[in-house]
mmCIF file of C-alpha atoms in Angstrom:
data_model
loop_
_atom_site.group_PDB
_atom_site.id
_atom_site.type_symbol
_atom_site.label_atom_id
_atom_site.label_comp_id
_atom_site.label_asym_id
_atom_site.label_seq_id
_atom_site.Cartn_x
_atom_site.Cartn_y
_atom_site.Cartn_z
ATOM 1 C CA MET W 541 -47.125 -5.677 5.242
ATOM 2 C CA THR W 542 -45.549 -5.409 8.654
ATOM 3 C CA LEU W 543 -42.290 -7.164 9.214
ATOM 4 C CA ALA W 544 -41.778 -7.958 12.928
ATOM 5 C CA ALA W 545 -38.110 -8.182 13.806
ATOM 6 C CA PRO W 546 -37.238 -10.761 16.578
ATOM 7 C CA VAL W 547 -36.395 -9.417 19.996
ATOM 8 C CA SER W 548 -32.790 -10.172 21.059
ATOM 9 C CA ARG W 549 -31.894 -11.026 24.549
ATOM 10 C CA SER W 550 -28.689 -8.902 24.407
ATOM 11 C CA VAL W 551 -26.714 -6.702 22.069
ATOM 12 C CA VAL W 552 -24.272 -9.615 21.572
ATOM 13 C CA GLU W 553 -27.072 -11.883 20.295
ATOM 14 C CA ALA W 554 -28.379 -9.053 18.066
ATOM 15 C CA THR W 555 -25.026 -8.119 16.451
ATOM 16 C CA GLU W 556 -22.666 -11.096 16.544
ATOM 17 C CA LEU W 557 -23.457 -12.260 12.986
ATOM 18 C CA PRO W 558 -22.724 -10.196 9.889
ATOM 19 C CA ARG W 559 -24.886 -8.520 7.331
ATOM 20 C CA ILE W 560 -24.598 -10.282 3.924
ATOM 21 C CA ILE W 561 -24.474 -7.521 1.216
ATOM 22 C CA ARG W 562 -24.143 -7.999 -2.530
ATOM 23 C CA ILE W 563 -21.520 -5.710 -4.117
ATOM 24 C CA ARG W 564 -21.811 -7.139 -7.625
ATOM 25 C CA PRO W 565 -23.645 -10.152 -9.014
ATOM 26 C CA ASN W 566 -20.671 -12.479 -8.183
ATOM 27 C CA PHE W 567 -19.282 -10.578 -5.158
ATOM 28 C CA HIS W 568 -20.821 -10.418 -1.663
ATOM 29 C CA VAL W 569 -19.380 -9.156 1.689
ATOM 30 C CA ALA W 570 -20.134 -10.403 5.177
ATOM 31 C CA ALA W 571 -19.913 -7.192 7.124
ATOM 32 C CA PHE W 572 -19.606 -7.588 10.920
ATOM 33 C CA GLY W 573 -20.091 -4.777 13.388
ATOM 34 C CA LEU W 574 -17.596 -6.470 15.607
ATOM 35 C CA MET W 575 -16.619 -9.966 14.400
ATOM 36 C CA LYS W 576 -14.896 -11.006 17.638
ATOM 37 C CA LEU W 577 -18.108 -10.871 19.612
ATOM 38 C CA LEU W 578 -19.035 -14.283 18.143
ATOM 39 C CA PRO W 579 -15.983 -16.210 19.291
ATOM 40 C CA ALA W 580 -15.900 -14.373 22.673
ATOM 41 C CA ARG W 581 -19.456 -15.342 23.416
ATOM 42 C CA PHE W 582 -19.047 -18.900 22.069
ATOM 43 C CA MET W 583 -15.736 -19.567 23.953
ATOM 44 C CA LEU W 584 -17.278 -18.347 27.216
ATOM 45 C CA ASP W 585 -20.380 -20.438 26.710
ATOM 46 C CA ARG W 586 -18.237 -23.583 26.262
ATOM 47 C CA ALA W 587 -16.091 -22.717 29.282
ATOM 48 C CA GLU W 588 -19.148 -22.282 31.406
ATOM 49 C CA GLU W 589 -20.549 -25.626 30.217
ATOM 50 C CA ARG W 590 -17.224 -27.289 31.139
ATOM 51 C CA GLY W 591 -17.263 -25.650 34.610
ATOM 52 C CA GLU W 592 -14.097 -23.756 33.874
ATOM 53 C CA VAL W 593 -15.802 -20.381 34.594
ATOM 54 C CA GLY W 594 -18.177 -19.553 37.332
ATOM 55 C CA PRO W 595 -18.738 -17.141 40.245
ATOM 56 C CA GLY W 596 -15.554 -15.511 41.365
ATOM 57 C CA THR W 597 -13.677 -16.377 38.146
ATOM 58 C CA THR W 598 -11.409 -13.599 36.726
ATOM 59 C CA VAL W 599 -11.030 -13.631 32.973
ATOM 60 C CA LEU W 600 -7.461 -12.855 31.646
ATOM 61 C CA GLU W 601 -6.581 -12.344 28.064
ATOM 62 C CA THR W 602 -4.100 -10.759 25.738
ATOM 63 C CA SER W 603 -5.495 -8.506 22.994
ATOM 64 C CA SER W 604 -4.803 -5.125 21.434
ATOM 65 C CA GLY W 605 -7.881 -5.039 19.272
ATOM 66 C CA THR W 606 -11.453 -6.193 18.659
ATOM 67 C CA PHE W 607 -11.286 -9.544 20.570
ATOM 68 C CA GLY W 608 -10.629 -7.603 23.766
ATOM 69 C CA LEU W 609 -13.587 -5.358 23.139
ATOM 70 C CA GLY W 610 -15.925 -8.322 22.259
ATOM 71 C CA LEU W 611 -14.746 -10.124 25.414
ATOM 72 C CA ALA W 612 -15.358 -7.030 27.515
ATOM 73 C CA MET W 613 -18.831 -6.742 26.324
ATOM 74 C CA VAL W 614 -19.636 -10.382 27.084
ATOM 75 C CA CYS W 615 -17.949 -10.322 30.496
ATOM 76 C CA ARG W 616 -19.752 -7.133 31.463
ATOM 77 C CA LEU W 617 -23.093 -8.679 30.696
ATOM 78 C CA ARG W 618 -22.295 -11.811 32.606
ATOM 79 C CA GLY W 619 -20.579 -10.069 35.562
ATOM 80 C CA TYR W 620 -17.007 -11.541 35.185
ATOM 81 C CA PRO W 621 -14.101 -9.279 36.066
ATOM 82 C CA LEU W 622 -11.724 -8.962 33.148
ATOM 83 C CA THR W 623 -8.078 -7.926 32.666
ATOM 84 C CA ILE W 624 -6.829 -7.282 29.101
ATOM 85 C CA VAL W 625 -3.100 -7.306 28.470
ATOM 86 C CA GLY W 626 -2.364 -5.156 25.428
ATOM 87 C CA ASP W 627 0.299 -2.980 23.760
ATOM 88 C CA PRO W 628 0.484 0.590 22.383
ATOM 89 C CA ALA W 629 -1.820 -0.538 19.595
ATOM 90 C CA ILE W 630 -4.615 0.030 22.068
ATOM 91 C CA ASP W 631 -5.298 3.722 21.444
ATOM 92 C CA ALA W 632 -6.873 6.027 24.099
ATOM 93 C CA PRO W 633 -10.467 5.768 22.719
ATOM 94 C CA LEU W 634 -10.342 1.996 22.730
ATOM 95 C CA LYS W 635 -8.828 1.968 26.207
ATOM 96 C CA ARG W 636 -11.617 4.148 27.485
ATOM 97 C CA ARG W 637 -14.256 1.887 25.909
ATOM 98 C CA LEU W 638 -12.733 -1.156 27.546
ATOM 99 C CA GLU W 639 -12.479 0.594 30.946
ATOM 100 C CA HIS W 640 -16.064 1.875 30.692
ATOM 101 C CA LEU W 641 -17.095 -1.798 30.334
ATOM 102 C CA GLY W 642 -15.313 -2.579 33.573
ATOM 103 C CA ALA W 643 -12.221 -4.149 32.087
ATOM 104 C CA ARG W 644 -8.748 -3.462 33.649
ATOM 105 C CA VAL W 645 -6.282 -2.738 30.872
ATOM 106 C CA GLU W 646 -2.492 -3.372 31.186
ATOM 107 C CA ILE W 647 -0.227 -1.972 28.407
ATOM 108 C CA CYS W 648 3.119 -3.740 27.671
ATOM 109 C CA PRO W 649 5.240 -0.691 26.695
ATOM 110 C CA LYS W 650 8.131 -2.573 25.017
ATOM 111 C CA PRO W 651 8.220 -5.509 22.601
ATOM 112 C CA SER W 652 10.255 -8.617 23.404
ATOM 113 C CA PRO W 653 13.461 -9.106 21.330
ATOM 114 C CA VAL W 654 11.875 -12.220 19.806
ATOM 115 C CA GLY W 655 8.152 -12.313 19.153
ATOM 116 C CA GLY W 656 7.592 -8.575 19.593
ATOM 117 C CA TYR W 657 4.605 -7.271 21.494
ATOM 118 C CA GLN W 658 2.799 -10.532 21.208
ATOM 119 C CA ARG W 659 5.574 -12.342 23.167
ATOM 120 C CA ALA W 660 5.651 -9.561 25.762
ATOM 121 C CA ARG W 661 1.878 -9.724 26.319
ATOM 122 C CA LEU W 662 1.913 -13.506 26.638
ATOM 123 C CA ASP W 663 4.713 -13.302 29.140
ATOM 124 C CA ARG W 664 2.758 -10.781 31.255
ATOM 125 C CA LEU W 665 -0.336 -12.927 30.987
ATOM 126 C CA GLU W 666 1.574 -15.879 32.572
ATOM 127 C CA GLU W 667 2.508 -13.549 35.491
ATOM 128 C CA LEU W 668 -1.164 -12.603 35.993
ATOM 129 C CA ARG W 669 -2.258 -16.260 35.995
ATOM 130 C CA ALA W 670 -0.098 -16.783 39.144
ATOM 131 C CA GLU W 671 -1.714 -13.696 40.744
ATOM 132 C CA TYR W 672 -5.262 -14.968 40.184
ATOM 133 C CA PRO W 673 -5.751 -18.579 41.351
ATOM 134 C CA ASN W 674 -9.317 -18.656 40.131
ATOM 135 C CA HIS W 675 -8.972 -17.467 36.503
ATOM 136 C CA TRP W 676 -9.810 -18.365 33.012
ATOM 137 C CA VAL W 677 -7.853 -17.515 29.853
ATOM 138 C CA PRO W 678 -9.857 -17.692 26.514
ATOM 139 C CA GLY W 679 -6.607 -18.030 24.569
ATOM 140 C CA GLN W 680 -7.955 -16.909 21.271
ATOM 141 C CA TYR W 681 -4.853 -17.911 19.349
ATOM 142 C CA ARG W 682 -4.916 -21.584 20.401
ATOM 143 C CA ASN W 683 -8.482 -22.250 21.731
ATOM 144 C CA PRO W 684 -10.150 -24.563 19.199
ATOM 145 C CA ASP W 685 -13.498 -23.076 20.263
ATOM 146 C CA ASN W 686 -12.470 -19.849 18.370
ATOM 147 C CA PRO W 687 -12.658 -21.471 14.834
ATOM 148 C CA ARG W 688 -15.535 -23.653 15.899
ATOM 149 C CA SER W 689 -17.630 -20.583 16.681
ATOM 150 C CA TYR W 690 -17.722 -19.618 12.933
ATOM 151 C CA ALA W 691 -20.030 -22.531 12.121
ATOM 152 C CA LEU W 692 -22.811 -20.029 12.559
ATOM 153 C CA VAL W 693 -21.267 -17.845 9.913
ATOM 154 C CA ALA W 694 -20.879 -20.782 7.493
ATOM 155 C CA GLU W 695 -24.501 -21.691 8.152
ATOM 156 C CA GLN W 696 -25.681 -18.138 7.553
ATOM 157 C CA LEU W 697 -23.820 -17.994 4.266
ATOM 158 C CA ALA W 698 -24.899 -21.374 3.106
ATOM 159 C CA GLU W 699 -28.641 -20.461 3.820
ATOM 160 C CA THR W 700 -28.521 -16.988 2.305
ATOM 161 C CA ILE W 701 -26.392 -17.169 -0.840
ATOM 162 C CA GLY W 702 -25.252 -20.814 -0.811
ATOM 163 C CA VAL W 703 -21.608 -22.000 -0.433
ATOM 164 C CA PRO W 704 -19.441 -19.516 -2.311
ATOM 165 C CA ASP W 705 -16.801 -20.595 -4.800
ATOM 166 C CA CYS W 706 -14.186 -18.493 -2.892
ATOM 167 C CA LEU W 707 -13.973 -17.160 0.593
ATOM 168 C CA VAL W 708 -11.555 -14.355 1.446
ATOM 169 C CA GLY W 709 -10.624 -13.078 4.858
ATOM 170 C CA ALA W 710 -7.796 -11.445 6.844
ATOM 171 C CA VAL W 711 -5.771 -13.746 9.120
ATOM 172 C CA GLY W 712 -4.798 -12.824 12.658
ATOM 173 C CA SER W 713 -5.704 -15.586 15.024
ATOM 174 C CA GLY W 714 -6.850 -17.830 12.206
ATOM 175 C CA GLY W 715 -10.249 -18.332 13.696
ATOM 176 C CA SER W 716 -12.544 -16.767 11.099
ATOM 177 C CA THR W 717 -11.038 -17.996 7.946
ATOM 178 C CA SER W 718 -9.972 -21.470 9.078
ATOM 179 C CA GLY W 719 -13.219 -21.923 10.941
ATOM 180 C CA THR W 720 -15.726 -20.688 8.340
ATOM 181 C CA SER W 721 -14.028 -22.517 5.539
ATOM 182 C CA SER W 722 -13.828 -25.845 7.490
ATOM 183 C CA PHE W 723 -17.667 -25.908 7.832
ATOM 184 C CA LEU W 724 -18.405 -24.660 4.301
ATOM 185 C CA ARG W 725 -16.094 -27.407 2.921
ATOM 186 C CA MET W 726 -18.219 -30.028 4.534
ATOM 187 C CA LEU W 727 -20.707 -29.120 1.831
ATOM 188 C CA VAL W 728 -18.293 -28.083 -0.990
ATOM 189 C CA PRO W 729 -14.722 -29.427 -0.417
ATOM 190 C CA GLU W 730 -13.272 -27.640 -3.432
ATOM 191 C CA MET W 731 -14.228 -24.186 -2.250
ATOM 192 C CA THR W 732 -11.222 -21.819 -2.575
ATOM 193 C CA LEU W 733 -9.921 -19.967 0.543
ATOM 194 C CA ILE W 734 -7.753 -16.970 0.326
ATOM 195 C CA GLY W 735 -5.945 -15.703 3.388
ATOM 196 C CA VAL W 736 -4.968 -11.998 3.615
ATOM 197 C CA ASP W 737 -1.871 -11.152 5.670
ATOM 198 C CA THR W 738 0.491 -8.198 5.611
ATOM 199 C CA GLN W 739 4.257 -7.834 5.167
ATOM 200 C CA ARG W 740 6.551 -8.570 8.188
ATOM 201 C CA SER W 741 3.967 -10.923 9.661
ATOM 202 C CA ALA W 742 5.214 -14.389 10.695
ATOM 203 C CA ILE W 743 1.982 -16.208 10.154
ATOM 204 C CA PHE W 744 2.763 -17.516 6.588
ATOM 205 C CA GLY W 745 6.549 -17.543 6.721
ATOM 206 C CA GLN W 746 7.815 -13.993 6.440
ATOM 207 C CA PRO W 747 10.295 -12.655 9.050
ATOM 208 C CA ASP W 748 8.582 -10.668 11.812
ATOM 209 C CA GLY W 749 8.943 -6.881 11.765
ATOM 210 C CA PRO W 750 7.220 -3.622 12.401
ATOM 211 C CA ARG W 751 3.690 -3.364 10.760
ATOM 212 C CA VAL W 752 1.714 -0.291 9.988
ATOM 213 C CA LEU W 753 -1.359 -2.306 9.033
ATOM 214 C CA ARG W 754 -2.824 -3.840 12.232
ATOM 215 C CA GLY W 755 -5.725 -6.126 12.929
ATOM 216 C CA LEU W 756 -4.231 -8.873 10.809
ATOM 217 C CA GLY W 757 -0.823 -10.516 10.888
ATOM 218 C CA ASN W 758 1.093 -11.733 13.930
ATOM 219 C CA SER W 759 4.561 -11.845 15.312
ATOM 220 C CA LEU W 760 4.137 -15.536 16.281
ATOM 221 C CA VAL W 761 2.330 -18.326 14.380
ATOM 222 C CA PRO W 762 -1.065 -18.970 16.029
ATOM 223 C CA PRO W 763 -1.894 -22.694 16.482
ATOM 224 C CA ASN W 764 -5.478 -21.893 15.233
ATOM 225 C CA VAL W 765 -4.160 -21.070 11.819
ATOM 226 C CA ASP W 766 -4.646 -24.239 9.723
ATOM 227 C CA HIS W 767 -2.187 -23.516 6.894
ATOM 228 C CA SER W 768 -3.258 -26.581 4.947
ATOM 229 C CA SER W 769 -6.709 -24.922 4.409
ATOM 230 C CA TYR W 770 -5.500 -21.963 2.282
ATOM 231 C CA ASP W 771 -5.329 -22.018 -1.460
ATOM 232 C CA GLN W 772 -3.864 -18.544 -1.807
ATOM 233 C CA VAL W 773 -2.156 -16.131 0.536
ATOM 234 C CA HIS W 774 -1.839 -12.411 -0.077
ATOM 235 C CA TRP W 775 0.403 -10.017 1.692
ATOM 236 C CA ILE W 776 -1.012 -6.585 1.305
ATOM 237 C CA GLY W 777 0.493 -3.258 2.224
ATOM 238 C CA ALA W 778 -0.937 -0.468 4.382
ATOM 239 C CA ALA W 779 -1.460 2.029 1.553
ATOM 240 C CA GLU W 780 -3.446 -0.556 -0.433
ATOM 241 C CA ALA W 781 -5.637 -1.485 2.541
ATOM 242 C CA PHE W 782 -6.199 2.145 3.585
ATOM 243 C CA ALA W 783 -7.172 3.170 0.075
ATOM 244 C CA ALA W 784 -9.536 0.180 -0.200
ATOM 245 C CA THR W 785 -11.087 1.042 3.096
ATOM 246 C CA ARG W 786 -11.920 4.544 1.946
ATOM 247 C CA GLU W 787 -13.175 3.177 -1.380
ATOM 248 C CA LEU W 788 -15.403 0.732 0.426
ATOM 249 C CA TYR W 789 -17.034 3.635 2.221
ATOM 250 C CA ALA W 790 -17.113 6.177 -0.662
ATOM 251 C CA ARG W 791 -18.501 3.812 -3.250
ATOM 252 C CA HIS W 792 -20.529 1.311 -1.180
ATOM 253 C CA CYS W 793 -21.327 3.233 2.056
ATOM 254 C CA LEU W 794 -19.732 0.441 4.172
ATOM 255 C CA PHE W 795 -17.877 2.232 6.948
ATOM 256 C CA MET W 796 -15.368 -0.393 7.917
ATOM 257 C CA GLY W 797 -11.788 -0.690 9.309
ATOM 258 C CA PRO W 798 -8.562 -1.360 7.376
ATOM 259 C CA THR W 799 -8.603 -5.073 7.925
ATOM 260 C CA SER W 800 -11.906 -5.106 6.151
ATOM 261 C CA GLY W 801 -10.385 -2.919 3.445
ATOM 262 C CA ALA W 802 -7.525 -5.429 2.923
ATOM 263 C CA SER W 803 -10.026 -8.329 2.607
ATOM 264 C CA PHE W 804 -12.217 -6.305 0.300
ATOM 265 C CA LYS W 805 -9.369 -5.410 -2.074
ATOM 266 C CA VAL W 806 -8.193 -8.963 -2.506
ATOM 267 C CA ALA W 807 -11.663 -10.364 -2.901
ATOM 268 C CA ASP W 808 -12.566 -7.646 -5.480
ATOM 269 C CA TRP W 809 -9.316 -8.565 -7.446
ATOM 270 C CA PHE W 810 -10.235 -12.248 -7.368
ATOM 271 C CA ALA W 811 -13.923 -11.589 -8.300
ATOM 272 C CA ARG W 812 -12.940 -9.481 -11.350
ATOM 273 C CA ARG W 813 -10.484 -12.254 -12.532
ATOM 274 C CA ASN W 814 -13.147 -14.929 -12.061
ATOM 275 C CA PRO W 815 -16.520 -13.460 -13.115
ATOM 276 C CA ASP W 816 -18.205 -16.934 -13.024
ATOM 277 C CA ALA W 817 -17.210 -17.543 -9.411
ATOM 278 C CA THR W 818 -19.263 -16.436 -6.387
ATOM 279 C CA VAL W 819 -16.884 -14.607 -3.979
ATOM 280 C CA VAL W 820 -17.448 -13.673 -0.357
ATOM 281 C CA ALA W 821 -15.170 -11.335 1.602
ATOM 282 C CA LEU W 822 -15.297 -11.322 5.419
ATOM 283 C CA LEU W 823 -15.227 -7.725 6.831
ATOM 284 C CA PRO W 824 -14.342 -7.871 10.554
ATOM 285 C CA ASP W 825 -15.245 -4.497 12.063
ATOM 286 C CA GLU W 826 -16.534 -1.039 11.534
ATOM 287 C CA GLY W 827 -14.480 2.086 11.110
ATOM 288 C CA TYR W 828 -15.056 4.157 14.213
ATOM 289 C CA ARG W 829 -11.617 3.482 15.682
ATOM 290 C CA TYR W 830 -10.002 4.858 12.501
ATOM 291 C CA GLN W 831 -11.731 8.210 12.059
ATOM 292 C CA ASP W 832 -8.535 10.063 13.070
ATOM 293 C CA THR W 833 -6.227 7.764 11.080
ATOM 294 C CA VAL W 834 -7.363 5.910 8.021
ATOM 295 C CA TYR W 835 -10.270 8.302 7.342
ATOM 296 C CA SER W 836 -8.118 11.403 7.956
ATOM 297 C CA ASP W 837 -6.346 12.932 4.836
ATOM 298 C CA GLU W 838 -3.930 14.763 7.066
ATOM 299 C CA TRP W 839 -2.828 11.617 8.960
ATOM 300 C CA LEU W 840 -2.427 9.643 5.692
ATOM 301 C CA HIS W 841 -0.169 12.470 4.195
ATOM 302 C CA ALA W 842 1.817 12.641 7.349
ATOM 303 C CA GLN W 843 2.430 8.939 7.239
ATOM 304 C CA GLY W 844 3.314 8.945 3.533
ATOM 305 C CA LEU W 845 0.325 6.690 2.930
ATOM 306 C CA ALA W 846 -2.045 8.972 0.927
ATOM 307 C CA HIS W 847 -1.662 6.921 -2.284
ATOM 308 C CA ALA W 848 -3.579 3.884 -3.642
ATOM 309 C CA GLY W 849 -0.487 1.627 -3.683
ATOM 310 C CA ALA W 850 -0.271 -1.289 -6.096
ATOM 311 C CA ALA W 851 -3.289 -1.915 -8.306
ATOM 312 C CA GLU W 852 -2.441 -5.547 -8.994
ATOM 313 C CA PRO W 853 -0.556 -8.085 -6.897
ATOM 314 C CA TYR W 854 2.845 -9.547 -7.837
ATOM 315 C CA GLU W 855 2.965 -13.377 -7.807
ATOM 316 C CA VAL W 856 5.802 -14.887 -5.821
ATOM 317 C CA VAL W 857 6.925 -18.465 -5.436
ATOM 318 C CA ALA W 858 8.016 -18.235 -1.699
ATOM 319 C CA PRO W 859 6.845 -16.138 1.248
ATOM 320 C CA THR W 860 10.208 -14.340 1.495
ATOM 321 C CA GLU W 861 10.537 -13.502 -2.174
ATOM 322 C CA PRO W 862 10.605 -9.639 -2.593
ATOM 323 C CA GLY W 863 7.836 -8.383 -4.886
ATOM 324 C CA GLY W 864 6.567 -5.045 -3.761
ATOM 325 C CA SER W 865 3.734 -3.870 -1.445
ATOM 326 C CA TRP W 866 1.146 -6.435 -2.540
ATOM 327 C CA THR W 867 2.244 -9.963 -3.362
ATOM 328 C CA TRP W 868 0.491 -13.285 -3.534
ATOM 329 C CA LEU W 869 1.448 -16.937 -3.405
ATOM 330 C CA ASN W 870 -0.322 -19.991 -4.754
ATOM 331 C CA TRP W 871 -0.229 -21.688 -1.341
ATOM 332 C CA GLY W 872 -1.950 -24.849 -2.450
ATOM 333 C CA ARG W 873 -3.189 -26.110 0.923
ATOM 334 C CA ARG W 874 0.359 -26.841 2.083
ATOM 335 C CA SER W 875 1.810 -26.799 5.597
ATOM 336 C CA LEU W 876 3.898 -23.841 6.590
ATOM 337 C CA ALA W 877 7.036 -25.951 6.370
ATOM 338 C CA ASP W 878 6.250 -27.130 2.891
ATOM 339 C CA ALA W 879 5.220 -23.669 1.544
ATOM 340 C CA SER W 880 8.427 -22.103 3.016
#
């Protein structure tokens, strides 16, 4: 029997949705090649429909990770000039990839006293807006089209494995977890949502500070994070996430980044504690950016992170309660003010 694969109109269409892979009978992962392709494409589609983007429009955005890369791919294919405002988290290989796609990359070298690099990037973005009269800013942290784009992921999950009992995902802009869960809960309102953050991230009420684990967390609280949608929140450390990332590849041949490792570790913990529940972990991107860091024994030893970290999370009753390198809180679908 010959199986004919559909012909895609672009690499974006071919790769914006994840592969659904079963890890164990009750545990699946949704593994993206580049998760942020989906919201980048969707947000630009809606902007074009509204007449906000057209010939001569310059796209401006702040990103130091995969949203910038996804946006650069979409803008390149559609012919829009793009400027990305980032920070030193944009390593040299990522900067080259962005520039090869035609993007101009600005690096903010110093964090702001309040709000860190995120605030510095947003301030520089405002300056650029004045320099480009005909511009469009996607605004991934506050644009409601970001979470809306994940209706396609919810539909894919519902059609392949059904609505899971529990969805687990890392939280950065809030788009993937808040968005996917909102559509799945139209079918099953009681579905559990677990958000994965890291220590010294302000999203769920911890004081902002330096973070080794990047790709999740934030120095500011993004408006797209719907706090009242989360049942549990986990703050996971770099050592735990890096070890889980390596395990994901060594045991399951899934070559992913550390944000995926963090999501996988929390979802695996929940799935083992709840064997009758169907669990899905969102894995945002592949591991190519991290070959010289997370996948390097020498780098891990040099950073003091060549250990597995905590095997089990410590339950806390407030976001700021100390509890080690992996803690969790029964968030209970509360607002940030109520949970704090």
